[in-house]
Amino acid sequence: MGLEKQHYSLHPKFHVAVDCIVFGFDGGELKLLVHKRKFEPYLGHWSLFGGFLKEDESLTDAANRILNELTGLKNIYMEQLQTYGEIDRDPAGRVISVAYSALIPAHRYSAAYSRQYGATWVNLKEVPRLIMDHNQMVEKGLRRLRRRASSQPIGFELLPGEFTLPQLQALYEAIFQNTLDKRNFRKKILSMDVLVKLDKKDMTSSRKGAYLYRFDRRKYRRMVDAGNGFAI
Amino acid sequence: MGLEKQHYSLHPKFHVAVDCIVFGFDGGELKLLVHKRKFEPYLGHWSLFGGFLKEDESLTDAANRILNELTGLKNIYMEQLQTYGEIDRDPAGRVISVAYSALIPAHRYSAAYSRQYGATWVNLKEVPRLIMDHNQMVEKGLRRLRRRASSQPIGFELLPGEFTLPQLQALYEAIFQNTLDKRNFRKKILSMDVLVKLDKKDMTSSRKGAYLYRFDRRKYRRMVDAGNGFAI
DNA sequence: TGTTTAAGCGTTAATATTACACTTAAATTC
DNA sequence: GAATTTAAGTGTAATATTAACGCTTAAACA
């Protein structure tokens, strides 16, 4: 602090915010979690989950804290996306905003939470007008999600720990916005040998039932160490 | 400003810095441009090109200004990489740093500039200990460069406007750290139809000489619009 | 018991990738 | 000016990957 005074005190300081984009999957479509903003300006407008960085926390900590405060969510997959610094992006003052992108299975955000915190899922194809540059952030996050999903095993963050192959396929179809061949999809995903088949079936979506699988991080790591990459 | 006072004034403010990573290619190896820091703390230590954001400029503007002030470089390819916000990343005070990654053909940074500004190229395999988290930034930038280079035409930013196919191949070999088959490489790059062959040869590297090519952004766009992607 | 519904499974054709060696153009040397 | 040297430039066959395609099965329900 003494040092800071000495060296940097001539330079201007800025408000630094964090905005969290939360993507979800409900078995059918990709969703975005939004809420109505709790403070001015834009109080009551649709918004991502944003807040200000504090003195005693890192950006990552801030992202987790803010998301938790505004949604109740904790321990979820999150990665830094991009930082937005246009001069007039916020009409109430100069704010540098660091956007984070989070992924959860939509069912993890229950109706109860939703009522308590007032956050709701919207279909990614019907995202309302969000405040400031938040729509831009969502677009960027979505592009990144699409790119990442085909070369890294992040799709599993959007599914429950146990899932069926038809569910997994539906997820990738939702992400890539196309249809996939059932047999080719199974062949490909199973040939990577990163899933373990459980002795249980999910009986909710068909009479026959579909076997449940888990993504095995250890197997994945082994595959990577062997020089192979995840690809779908 | 009135609004800012009203709404945000309770929140803390932070110094915001920009750090520029400059990657170059000299025909043989990938290089990193570094210099000895011009201010305390760490005055005289190896560093990326960093400076503080000003009130009246966007992050992008700051990145361009800072790079220009410290190296003389202007109008070069640059993209935002990642923002670093650990509490004690800078011993002289809390600073949020936004890292940018720039690409240039190494020859564009001449010996003259180098003398004037004191910046020098170092081989990416022999990067010295840099200040603070700058080595981490370089690693991240390099990983991103590797990923991007195989799916987007950013490699051309590392070559002069006119280049030969052997030069282009050498570039990708340097980026991916492997060797490529001459015939297969040509086949692939030419099949995308994004290069135009010139009626000139570069005679500096062989008796026979090698034809010069240019990357044609218009052709590239046409290819993308047709639904095809760049891939090497 | 028959019907319904989604799950699960294998093969062939088409396409993309890899491996591989000789010829050519121009400068340099003898 | 003939012979030599050097990197540029070119095609084809083998292999691997991807894409296309329809029938059987398990379990619930009528």
PDB file of N, CA and C (backbone and C1' of nucleotides) in Angstrom, chain A residues 166 182-183 186-187 206-209 211, chain C residues 3-12:
ATOM      1  N   PRO A 166     -28.890 -41.185 -25.220  1.00  0.00           N
ATOM      2  CA  PRO A 166     -29.827 -40.311 -25.925  1.00  0.00           C
ATOM      3  C   PRO A 166     -29.838 -38.893 -25.351  1.00  0.00           C
ATOM      4  N   LYS A 182     -27.683 -41.578 -34.585  1.00  0.00           N
ATOM      5  CA  LYS A 182     -27.629 -42.289 -33.316  1.00  0.00           C
ATOM      6  C   LYS A 182     -26.432 -43.245 -33.248  1.00  0.00           C
ATOM      7  N   ARG A 183     -26.304 -44.055 -34.266  1.00  0.00           N
ATOM      8  CA  ARG A 183     -25.248 -45.077 -34.232  1.00  0.00           C
ATOM      9  C   ARG A 183     -23.864 -44.467 -34.311  1.00  0.00           C
ATOM     10  N   ARG A 186     -22.994 -42.799 -30.924  1.00  0.00           N
ATOM     11  CA  ARG A 186     -22.598 -43.769 -29.904  1.00  0.00           C
ATOM     12  C   ARG A 186     -21.197 -44.304 -30.157  1.00  0.00           C
ATOM     13  N   LYS A 187     -20.979 -44.685 -31.411  1.00  0.00           N
ATOM     14  CA  LYS A 187     -19.685 -45.238 -31.775  1.00  0.00           C
ATOM     15  C   LYS A 187     -18.584 -44.263 -31.352  1.00  0.00           C
ATOM     16  N   SER A 206     -38.659 -43.726 -21.921  1.00  0.00           N
ATOM     17  CA  SER A 206     -39.090 -44.787 -22.847  1.00  0.00           C
ATOM     18  C   SER A 206     -39.520 -46.000 -22.038  1.00  0.00           C
ATOM     19  N   ARG A 207     -40.272 -46.840 -22.663  1.00  0.00           N
ATOM     20  CA  ARG A 207     -40.704 -48.068 -21.974  1.00  0.00           C
ATOM     21  C   ARG A 207     -39.497 -48.967 -21.742  1.00  0.00           C
ATOM     22  N   LYS A 208     -38.667 -49.059 -22.726  1.00  0.00           N
ATOM     23  CA  LYS A 208     -37.511 -49.960 -22.647  1.00  0.00           C
ATOM     24  C   LYS A 208     -36.503 -49.495 -21.615  1.00  0.00           C
ATOM     25  N   GLY A 209     -36.387 -48.173 -21.484  1.00  0.00           N
ATOM     26  CA  GLY A 209     -35.382 -47.608 -20.588  1.00  0.00           C
ATOM     27  C   GLY A 209     -34.031 -47.502 -21.280  1.00  0.00           C
ATOM     28  N   TYR A 211     -29.779 -47.096 -20.649  1.00  0.00           N
ATOM     29  CA  TYR A 211     -28.718 -47.248 -19.656  1.00  0.00           C
ATOM     30  C   TYR A 211     -28.127 -45.903 -19.273  1.00  0.00           C
TER      31      TYR A 211
ATOM     32  P    DT C   3     -51.325 -56.624 -32.706  1.00  0.00           P
ATOM     33  O5'  DT C   3     -50.963 -55.282 -31.930  1.00  0.00           O
ATOM     34  C5'  DT C   3     -51.999 -54.595 -31.201  1.00  0.00           C
ATOM     35  C4'  DT C   3     -51.400 -53.333 -30.594  1.00  0.00           C
ATOM     36  C3'  DT C   3     -50.490 -52.553 -31.544  1.00  0.00           C
ATOM     37  O3'  DT C   3     -50.753 -51.171 -31.346  1.00  0.00           O
ATOM     38  C1'  DT C   3     -49.326 -53.060 -29.568  1.00  0.00           C
ATOM     39  P    DT C   4     -50.315 -50.094 -32.389  1.00  0.00           P
ATOM     40  O5'  DT C   4     -49.361 -49.181 -31.507  1.00  0.00           O
ATOM     41  C5'  DT C   4     -49.826 -48.711 -30.218  1.00  0.00           C
ATOM     42  C4'  DT C   4     -48.622 -48.319 -29.403  1.00  0.00           C
ATOM     43  C3'  DT C   4     -47.612 -47.457 -30.161  1.00  0.00           C
ATOM     44  O3'  DT C   4     -47.512 -46.217 -29.495  1.00  0.00           O
ATOM     45  C1'  DT C   4     -46.544 -49.189 -28.930  1.00  0.00           C
ATOM     46  P    DT C   5     -46.839 -44.950 -30.147  1.00  0.00           P
ATOM     47  O5'  DT C   5     -45.391 -44.941 -29.508  1.00  0.00           O
ATOM     48  C5'  DT C   5     -45.245 -44.729 -28.094  1.00  0.00           C
ATOM     49  C4'  DT C   5     -43.807 -45.029 -27.742  1.00  0.00           C
ATOM     50  C3'  DT C   5     -42.800 -44.348 -28.675  1.00  0.00           C
ATOM     51  O3'  DT C   5     -42.054 -43.422 -27.937  1.00  0.00           O
ATOM     52  C1'  DT C   5     -42.248 -46.639 -28.273  1.00  0.00           C
ATOM     53  P    DA C   6     -41.284 -42.216 -28.665  1.00  0.00           P
ATOM     54  O5'  DA C   6     -39.777 -42.513 -28.239  1.00  0.00           O
ATOM     55  C5'  DA C   6     -39.474 -42.573 -26.854  1.00  0.00           C
ATOM     56  C4'  DA C   6     -38.394 -43.604 -26.643  1.00  0.00           C
ATOM     57  C3'  DA C   6     -37.043 -43.247 -27.272  1.00  0.00           C
ATOM     58  O3'  DA C   6     -36.054 -43.441 -26.285  1.00  0.00           O
ATOM     59  C1'  DA C   6     -37.671 -45.424 -27.888  1.00  0.00           C
ATOM     60  P    DA C   7     -34.512 -43.321 -26.476  1.00  0.00           P
ATOM     61  O5'  DA C   7     -34.151 -44.872 -26.366  1.00  0.00           O
ATOM     62  C5'  DA C   7     -34.289 -45.517 -25.107  1.00  0.00           C
ATOM     63  C4'  DA C   7     -33.512 -46.827 -25.124  1.00  0.00           C
ATOM     64  C3'  DA C   7     -32.028 -46.685 -25.413  1.00  0.00           C
ATOM     65  O3'  DA C   7     -31.347 -47.601 -24.575  1.00  0.00           O
ATOM     66  C1'  DA C   7     -33.081 -47.967 -27.144  1.00  0.00           C
ATOM     67  P    DG C   8     -29.746 -47.596 -24.463  1.00  0.00           P
ATOM     68  O5'  DG C   8     -29.358 -48.631 -25.612  1.00  0.00           O
ATOM     69  C5'  DG C   8     -29.679 -50.010 -25.424  1.00  0.00           C
ATOM     70  C4'  DG C   8     -29.381 -50.753 -26.700  1.00  0.00           C
ATOM     71  C3'  DG C   8     -27.967 -50.537 -27.242  1.00  0.00           C
ATOM     72  O3'  DG C   8     -27.287 -51.774 -27.215  1.00  0.00           O
ATOM     73  C1'  DG C   8     -29.600 -50.438 -28.956  1.00  0.00           C
ATOM     74  P    DC C   9     -25.712 -51.797 -27.453  1.00  0.00           P
ATOM     75  O5'  DC C   9     -25.644 -52.370 -28.938  1.00  0.00           O
ATOM     76  C5'  DC C   9     -26.232 -53.637 -29.232  1.00  0.00           C
ATOM     77  C4'  DC C   9     -26.317 -53.804 -30.736  1.00  0.00           C
ATOM     78  C3'  DC C   9     -24.990 -53.559 -31.476  1.00  0.00           C
ATOM     79  O3'  DC C   9     -24.746 -54.647 -32.344  1.00  0.00           O
ATOM     80  C1'  DC C   9     -26.747 -52.396 -32.500  1.00  0.00           C
ATOM     81  P    DG C  10     -23.202 -55.044 -32.594  1.00  0.00           P
ATOM     82  O5'  DG C  10     -23.271 -55.604 -34.085  1.00  0.00           O
ATOM     83  C5'  DG C  10     -24.329 -55.253 -34.927  1.00  0.00           C
ATOM     84  C4'  DG C  10     -23.918 -55.293 -36.392  1.00  0.00           C
ATOM     85  C3'  DG C  10     -22.441 -55.534 -36.713  1.00  0.00           C
ATOM     86  O3'  DG C  10     -22.397 -56.371 -37.856  1.00  0.00           O
ATOM     87  C1'  DG C  10     -23.100 -53.426 -37.574  1.00  0.00           C
ATOM     88  P    DT C  11     -21.062 -56.621 -38.674  1.00  0.00           P
ATOM     89  O5'  DT C  11     -21.347 -55.766 -39.984  1.00  0.00           O
ATOM     90  C5'  DT C  11     -22.619 -55.926 -40.664  1.00  0.00           C
ATOM     91  C4'  DT C  11     -22.628 -55.084 -41.921  1.00  0.00           C
ATOM     92  C3'  DT C  11     -21.326 -55.115 -42.735  1.00  0.00           C
ATOM     93  O3'  DT C  11     -21.654 -55.245 -44.111  1.00  0.00           O
ATOM     94  C1'  DT C  11     -21.908 -52.893 -42.272  1.00  0.00           C
ATOM     95  P    DT C  12     -20.540 -55.441 -45.185  1.00  0.00           P
ATOM     96  O5'  DT C  12     -20.804 -54.222 -46.153  1.00  0.00           O
ATOM     97  C5'  DT C  12     -22.145 -53.869 -46.559  1.00  0.00           C
ATOM     98  C4'  DT C  12     -22.069 -52.480 -47.156  1.00  0.00           C
ATOM     99  C3'  DT C  12     -20.898 -52.301 -48.143  1.00  0.00           C
ATOM    100  O3'  DT C  12     -21.436 -51.756 -49.352  1.00  0.00           O
ATOM    101  C1'  DT C  12     -20.888 -50.578 -46.529  1.00  0.00           C
TER     102       DT C  12
END
